[in-house]
PDB file of C-alpha atoms in Angstrom:
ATOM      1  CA  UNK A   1       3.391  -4.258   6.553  1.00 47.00           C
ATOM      2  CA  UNK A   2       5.632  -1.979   8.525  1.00 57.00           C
ATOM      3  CA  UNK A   3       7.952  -4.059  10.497  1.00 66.00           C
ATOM      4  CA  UNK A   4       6.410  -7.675  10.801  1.00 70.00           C
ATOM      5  CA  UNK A   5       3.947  -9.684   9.181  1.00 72.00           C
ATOM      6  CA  UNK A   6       0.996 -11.488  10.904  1.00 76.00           C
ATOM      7  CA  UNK A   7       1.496 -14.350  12.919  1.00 79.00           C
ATOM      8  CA  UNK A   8       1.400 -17.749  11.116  1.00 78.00           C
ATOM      9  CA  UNK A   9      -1.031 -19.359  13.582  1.00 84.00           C
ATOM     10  CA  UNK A  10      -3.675 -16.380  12.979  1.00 84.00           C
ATOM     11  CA  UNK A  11      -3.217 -17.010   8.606  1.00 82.00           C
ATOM     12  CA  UNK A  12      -3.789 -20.763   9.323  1.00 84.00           C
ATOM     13  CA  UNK A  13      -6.660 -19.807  11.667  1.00 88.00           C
ATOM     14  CA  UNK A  14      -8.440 -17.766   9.281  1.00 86.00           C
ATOM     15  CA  UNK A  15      -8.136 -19.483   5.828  1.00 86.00           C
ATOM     16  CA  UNK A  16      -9.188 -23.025   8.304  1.00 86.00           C
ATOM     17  CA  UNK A  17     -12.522 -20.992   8.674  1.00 89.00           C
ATOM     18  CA  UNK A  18     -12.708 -19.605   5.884  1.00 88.00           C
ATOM     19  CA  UNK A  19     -14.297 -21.914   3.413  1.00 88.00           C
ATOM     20  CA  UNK A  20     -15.322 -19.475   0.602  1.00 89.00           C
ATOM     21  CA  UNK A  21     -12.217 -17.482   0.258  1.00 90.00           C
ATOM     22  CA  UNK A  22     -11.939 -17.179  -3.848  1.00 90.00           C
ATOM     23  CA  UNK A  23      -9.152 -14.081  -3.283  1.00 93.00           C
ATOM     24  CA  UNK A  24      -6.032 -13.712  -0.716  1.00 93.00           C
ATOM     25  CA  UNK A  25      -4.262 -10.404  -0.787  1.00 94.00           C
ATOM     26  CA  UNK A  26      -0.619  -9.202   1.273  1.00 93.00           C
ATOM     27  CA  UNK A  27       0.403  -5.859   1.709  1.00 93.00           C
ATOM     28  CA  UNK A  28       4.018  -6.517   2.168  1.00 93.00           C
ATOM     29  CA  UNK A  29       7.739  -4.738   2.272  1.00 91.00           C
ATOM     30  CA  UNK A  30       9.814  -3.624  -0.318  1.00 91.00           C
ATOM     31  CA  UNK A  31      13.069  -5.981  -0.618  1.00 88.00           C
ATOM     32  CA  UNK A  32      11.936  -9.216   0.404  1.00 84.00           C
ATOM     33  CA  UNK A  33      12.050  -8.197   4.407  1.00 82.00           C
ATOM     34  CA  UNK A  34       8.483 -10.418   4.392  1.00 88.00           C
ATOM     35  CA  UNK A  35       9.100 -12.883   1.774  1.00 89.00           C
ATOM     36  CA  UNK A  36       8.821 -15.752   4.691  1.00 87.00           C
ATOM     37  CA  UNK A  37       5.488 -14.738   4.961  1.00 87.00           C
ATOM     38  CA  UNK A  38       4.460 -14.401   1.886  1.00 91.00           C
ATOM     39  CA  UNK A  39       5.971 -17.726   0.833  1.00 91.00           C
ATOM     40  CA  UNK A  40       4.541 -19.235   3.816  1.00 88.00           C
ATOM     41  CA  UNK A  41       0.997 -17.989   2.571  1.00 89.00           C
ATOM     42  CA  UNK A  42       1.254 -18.824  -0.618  1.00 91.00           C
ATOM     43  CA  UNK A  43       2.128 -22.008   0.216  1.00 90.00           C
ATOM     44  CA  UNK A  44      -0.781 -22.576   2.587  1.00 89.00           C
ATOM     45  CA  UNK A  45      -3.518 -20.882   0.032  1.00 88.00           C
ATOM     46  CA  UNK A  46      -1.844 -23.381  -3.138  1.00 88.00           C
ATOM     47  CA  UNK A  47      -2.726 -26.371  -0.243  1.00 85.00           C
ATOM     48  CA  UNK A  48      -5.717 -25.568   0.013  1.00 84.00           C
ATOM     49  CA  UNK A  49      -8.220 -27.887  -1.692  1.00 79.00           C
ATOM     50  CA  UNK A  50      -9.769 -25.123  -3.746  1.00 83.00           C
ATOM     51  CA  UNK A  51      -8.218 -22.617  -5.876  1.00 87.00           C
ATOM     52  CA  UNK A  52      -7.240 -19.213  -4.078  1.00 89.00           C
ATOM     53  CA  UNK A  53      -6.357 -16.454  -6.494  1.00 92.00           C
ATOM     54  CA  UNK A  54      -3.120 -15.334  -3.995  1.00 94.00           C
ATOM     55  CA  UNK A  55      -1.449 -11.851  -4.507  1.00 96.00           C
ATOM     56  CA  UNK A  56       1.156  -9.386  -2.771  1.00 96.00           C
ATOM     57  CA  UNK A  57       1.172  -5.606  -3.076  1.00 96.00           C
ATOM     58  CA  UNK A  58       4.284  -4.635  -1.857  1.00 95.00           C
ATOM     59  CA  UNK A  59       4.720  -1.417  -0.596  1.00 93.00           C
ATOM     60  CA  UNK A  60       7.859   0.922   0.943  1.00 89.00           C
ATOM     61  CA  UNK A  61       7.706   3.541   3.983  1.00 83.00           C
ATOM     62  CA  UNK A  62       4.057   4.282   3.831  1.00 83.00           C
ATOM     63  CA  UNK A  63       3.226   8.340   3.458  1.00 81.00           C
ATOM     64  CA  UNK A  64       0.298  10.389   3.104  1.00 77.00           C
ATOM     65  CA  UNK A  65      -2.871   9.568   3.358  1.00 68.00           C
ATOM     66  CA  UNK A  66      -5.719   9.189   5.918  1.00 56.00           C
ATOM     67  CA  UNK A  67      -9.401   9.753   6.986  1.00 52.00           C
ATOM     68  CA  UNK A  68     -10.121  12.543   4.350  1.00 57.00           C
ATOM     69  CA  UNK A  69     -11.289  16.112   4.619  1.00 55.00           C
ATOM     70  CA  UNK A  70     -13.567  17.571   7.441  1.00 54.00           C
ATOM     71  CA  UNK A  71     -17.265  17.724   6.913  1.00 55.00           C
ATOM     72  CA  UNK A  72     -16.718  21.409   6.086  1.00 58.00           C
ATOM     73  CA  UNK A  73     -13.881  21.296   4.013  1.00 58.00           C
ATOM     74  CA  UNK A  74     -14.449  22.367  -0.095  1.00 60.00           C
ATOM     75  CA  UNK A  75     -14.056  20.373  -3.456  1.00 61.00           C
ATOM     76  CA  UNK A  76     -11.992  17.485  -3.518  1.00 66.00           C
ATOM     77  CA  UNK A  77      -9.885  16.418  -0.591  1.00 64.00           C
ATOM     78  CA  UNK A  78      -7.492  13.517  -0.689  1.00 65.00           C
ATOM     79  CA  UNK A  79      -5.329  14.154   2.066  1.00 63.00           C
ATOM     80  CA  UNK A  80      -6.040  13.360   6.008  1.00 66.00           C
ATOM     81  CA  UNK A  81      -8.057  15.536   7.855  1.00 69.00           C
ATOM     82  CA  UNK A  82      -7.044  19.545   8.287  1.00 71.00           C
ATOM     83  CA  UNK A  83      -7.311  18.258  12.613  1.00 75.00           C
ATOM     84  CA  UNK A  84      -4.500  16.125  11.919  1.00 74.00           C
ATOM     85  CA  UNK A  85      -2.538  18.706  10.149  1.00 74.00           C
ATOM     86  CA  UNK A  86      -3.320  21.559  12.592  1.00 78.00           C
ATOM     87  CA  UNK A  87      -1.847  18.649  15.228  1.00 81.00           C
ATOM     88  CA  UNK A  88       1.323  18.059  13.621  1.00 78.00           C
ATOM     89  CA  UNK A  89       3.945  20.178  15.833  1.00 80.00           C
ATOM     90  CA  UNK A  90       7.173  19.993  13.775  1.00 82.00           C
ATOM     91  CA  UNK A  91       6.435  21.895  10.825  1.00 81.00           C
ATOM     92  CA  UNK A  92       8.611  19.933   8.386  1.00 80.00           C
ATOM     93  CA  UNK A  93       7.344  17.163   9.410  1.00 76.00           C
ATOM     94  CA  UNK A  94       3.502  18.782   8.866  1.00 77.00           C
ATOM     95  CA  UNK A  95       4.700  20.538   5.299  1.00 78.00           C
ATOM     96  CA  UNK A  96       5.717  17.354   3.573  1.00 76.00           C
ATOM     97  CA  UNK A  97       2.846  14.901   4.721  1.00 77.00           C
ATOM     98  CA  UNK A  98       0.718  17.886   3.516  1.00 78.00           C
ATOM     99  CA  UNK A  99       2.815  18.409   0.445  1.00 78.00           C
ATOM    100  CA  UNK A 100       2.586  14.324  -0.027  1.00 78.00           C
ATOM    101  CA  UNK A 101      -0.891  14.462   0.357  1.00 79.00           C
ATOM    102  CA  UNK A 102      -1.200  17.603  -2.317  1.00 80.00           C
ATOM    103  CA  UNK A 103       1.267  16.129  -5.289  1.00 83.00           C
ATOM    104  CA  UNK A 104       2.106  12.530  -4.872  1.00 86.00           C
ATOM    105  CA  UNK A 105      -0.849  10.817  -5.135  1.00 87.00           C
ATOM    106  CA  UNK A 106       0.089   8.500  -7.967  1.00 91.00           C
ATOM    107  CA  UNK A 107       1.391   4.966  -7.940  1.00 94.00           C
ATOM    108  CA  UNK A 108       4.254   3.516 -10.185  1.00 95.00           C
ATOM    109  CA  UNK A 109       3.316  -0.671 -10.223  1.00 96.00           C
ATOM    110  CA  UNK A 110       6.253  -2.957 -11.174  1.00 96.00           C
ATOM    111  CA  UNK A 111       5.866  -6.860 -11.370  1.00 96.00           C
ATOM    112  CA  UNK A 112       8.226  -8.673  -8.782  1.00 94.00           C
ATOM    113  CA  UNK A 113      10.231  -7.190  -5.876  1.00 93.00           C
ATOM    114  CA  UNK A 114      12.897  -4.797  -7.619  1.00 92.00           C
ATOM    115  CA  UNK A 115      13.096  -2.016  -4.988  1.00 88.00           C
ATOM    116  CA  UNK A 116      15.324  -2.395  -1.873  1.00 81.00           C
ATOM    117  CA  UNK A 117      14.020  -2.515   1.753  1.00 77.00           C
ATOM    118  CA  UNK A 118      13.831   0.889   3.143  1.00 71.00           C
ATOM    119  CA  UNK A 119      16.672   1.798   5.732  1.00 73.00           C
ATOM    120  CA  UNK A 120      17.869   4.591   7.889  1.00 73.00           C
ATOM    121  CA  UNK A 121      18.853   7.177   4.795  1.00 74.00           C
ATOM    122  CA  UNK A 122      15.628   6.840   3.019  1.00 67.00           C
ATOM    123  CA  UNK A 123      13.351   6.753   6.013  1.00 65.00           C
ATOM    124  CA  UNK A 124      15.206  10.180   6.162  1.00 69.00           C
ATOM    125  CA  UNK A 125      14.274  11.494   2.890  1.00 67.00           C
ATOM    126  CA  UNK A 126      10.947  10.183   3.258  1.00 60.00           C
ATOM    127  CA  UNK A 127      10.642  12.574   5.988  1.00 62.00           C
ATOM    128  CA  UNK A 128      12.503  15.743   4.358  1.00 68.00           C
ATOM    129  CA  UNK A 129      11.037  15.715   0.746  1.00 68.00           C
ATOM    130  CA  UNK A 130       8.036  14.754  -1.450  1.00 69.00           C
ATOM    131  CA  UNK A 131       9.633  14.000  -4.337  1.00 73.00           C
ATOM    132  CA  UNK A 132       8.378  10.226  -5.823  1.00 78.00           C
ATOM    133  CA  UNK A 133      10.615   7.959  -4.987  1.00 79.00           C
ATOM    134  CA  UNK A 134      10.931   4.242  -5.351  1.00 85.00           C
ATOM    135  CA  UNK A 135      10.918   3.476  -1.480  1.00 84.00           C
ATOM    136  CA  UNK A 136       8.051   5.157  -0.556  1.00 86.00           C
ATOM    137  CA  UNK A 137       4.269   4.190  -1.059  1.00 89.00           C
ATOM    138  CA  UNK A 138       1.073   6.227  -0.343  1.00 87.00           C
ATOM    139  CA  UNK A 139      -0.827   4.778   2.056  1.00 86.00           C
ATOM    140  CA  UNK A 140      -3.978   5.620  -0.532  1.00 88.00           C
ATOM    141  CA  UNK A 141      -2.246   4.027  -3.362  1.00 92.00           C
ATOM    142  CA  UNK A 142      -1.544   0.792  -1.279  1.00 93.00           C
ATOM    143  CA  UNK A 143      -5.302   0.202  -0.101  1.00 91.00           C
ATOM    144  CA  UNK A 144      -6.127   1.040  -3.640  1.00 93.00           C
ATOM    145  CA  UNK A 145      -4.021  -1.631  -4.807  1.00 96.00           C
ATOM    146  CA  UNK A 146      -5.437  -3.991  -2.391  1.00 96.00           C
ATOM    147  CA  UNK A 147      -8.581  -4.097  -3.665  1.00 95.00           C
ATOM    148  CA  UNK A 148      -7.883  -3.869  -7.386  1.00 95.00           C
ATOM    149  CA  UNK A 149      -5.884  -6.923  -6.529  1.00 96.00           C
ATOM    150  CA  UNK A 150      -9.192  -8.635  -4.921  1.00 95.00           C
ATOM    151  CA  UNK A 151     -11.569  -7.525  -7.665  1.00 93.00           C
ATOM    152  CA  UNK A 152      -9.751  -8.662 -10.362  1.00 89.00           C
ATOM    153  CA  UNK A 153     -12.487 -11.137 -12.073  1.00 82.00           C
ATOM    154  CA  UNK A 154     -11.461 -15.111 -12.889  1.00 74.00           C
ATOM    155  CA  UNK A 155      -7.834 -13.755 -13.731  1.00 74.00           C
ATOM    156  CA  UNK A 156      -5.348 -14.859 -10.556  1.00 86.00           C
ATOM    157  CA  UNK A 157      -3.624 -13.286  -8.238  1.00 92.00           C
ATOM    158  CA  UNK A 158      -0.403 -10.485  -8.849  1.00 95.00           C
ATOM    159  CA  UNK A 159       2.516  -9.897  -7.705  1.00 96.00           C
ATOM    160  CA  UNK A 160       3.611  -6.544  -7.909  1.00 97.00           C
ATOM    161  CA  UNK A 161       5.463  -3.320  -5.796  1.00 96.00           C
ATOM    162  CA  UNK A 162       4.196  -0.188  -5.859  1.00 96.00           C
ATOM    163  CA  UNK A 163       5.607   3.493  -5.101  1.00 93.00           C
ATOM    164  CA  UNK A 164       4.847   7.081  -5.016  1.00 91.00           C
ATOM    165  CA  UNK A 165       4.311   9.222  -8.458  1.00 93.00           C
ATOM    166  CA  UNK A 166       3.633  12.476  -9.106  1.00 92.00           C
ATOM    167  CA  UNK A 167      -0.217  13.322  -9.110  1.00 90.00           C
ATOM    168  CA  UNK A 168      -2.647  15.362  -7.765  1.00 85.00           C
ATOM    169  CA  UNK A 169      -5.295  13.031  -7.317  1.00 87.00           C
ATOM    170  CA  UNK A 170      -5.041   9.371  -6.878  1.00 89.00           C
ATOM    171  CA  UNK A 171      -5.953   6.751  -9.713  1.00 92.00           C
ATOM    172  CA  UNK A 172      -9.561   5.676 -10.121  1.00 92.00           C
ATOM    173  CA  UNK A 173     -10.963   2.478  -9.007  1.00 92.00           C
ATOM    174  CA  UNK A 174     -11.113   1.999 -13.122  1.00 94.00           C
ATOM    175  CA  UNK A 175      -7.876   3.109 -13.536  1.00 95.00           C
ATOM    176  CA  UNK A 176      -6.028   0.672 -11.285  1.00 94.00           C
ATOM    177  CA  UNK A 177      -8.471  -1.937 -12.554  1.00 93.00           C
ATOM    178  CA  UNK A 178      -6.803  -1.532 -16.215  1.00 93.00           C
ATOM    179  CA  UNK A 179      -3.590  -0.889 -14.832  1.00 92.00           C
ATOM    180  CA  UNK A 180      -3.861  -4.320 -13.095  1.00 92.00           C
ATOM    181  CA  UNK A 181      -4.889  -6.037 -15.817  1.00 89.00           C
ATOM    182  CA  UNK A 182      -1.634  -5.822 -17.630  1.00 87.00           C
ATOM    183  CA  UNK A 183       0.178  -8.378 -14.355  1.00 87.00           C
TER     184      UNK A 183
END
């Protein structure tokens, strides 16, 4: 997802032995930077001579997230592990993933592909501020999304972007099972 999609030969490869495959699902780029790919796919799951429920999660800069807390670490821990922090030597750089990993935990979904690609200025902010922003997704809220897309029961693929919200925790499996439901 962050700069090129798989290669076309691997995606024919694996749905070729891949007989059972029900559910297909693409974490792609904001602003249509993949849309060969995912075109391409859906084109080769739609030939296939079963039906493939097909969906993309599309997703901007990825932020946050990671292996979770250290075996000794309190309560609830969403963020990546205090190692990594403790590792991070520019300190702006180390107070906004933490900060990300604190307060933006949510995940706006909108059907389609409405949000621009991410380019120089808001790779920028991405790196200078935590506020929610379309063009960034957490990397927590985009695996999430991945699998509510593959558990969704007898109802088809989506097609959907997500980005950061505001939250202190990130949505339940529940939660983004509903939230789902509505694409």
């Amino acid at each position: 997802c962050e700069e090129q999609g798989v290669d076309e030969s691997y995606v024919e490869t694996l749905l070729s032995n891949s007989p059972k495959v029900e559910k297909v699902a693409l974490l792609s780029r904001h602003g249509g930077k993949l849309r060969s790919l995912e075109e391409s796919l859906r084109r080769k799951c739609d030939g296939l001579n079963r039906d493939v429920a097909f969906s993309v999660v599309r997703a901007g800069t990825l932020v946050g997230g990671g292996p979770g807390p250290d075996s000794d670490a309190q309560g609830e821990e969403w963020g990546l592990s205090k190692y990594y922090y403790d590792t991070k030597y520019d300190l702006q750089d180390a107070q906004i993933t933490q900060a990300m990993d604190k307060f933006t935990l949510g995940a706006r979904v909108v059907a389609g592909d409405p949000h621009r690609a991410p380019n120089f200025f808001s790779r920028m902010m991405a790196g200078s501020s935590f506020e929610s922003r379309d063009g960034d997704t957490g990397r927590i809220a985009a695996a999430h999304a991945l699998l509510a897309a593959l558990r969704r029961d007898d109802k088809g693929g989506v097609d959907i972007s997500i980005s950061t919200d505001k939250a202190e925790k990130p949505l339940s499996f529940d939660e983004w099972d509903t939230l789902l439901n509505g694409f």
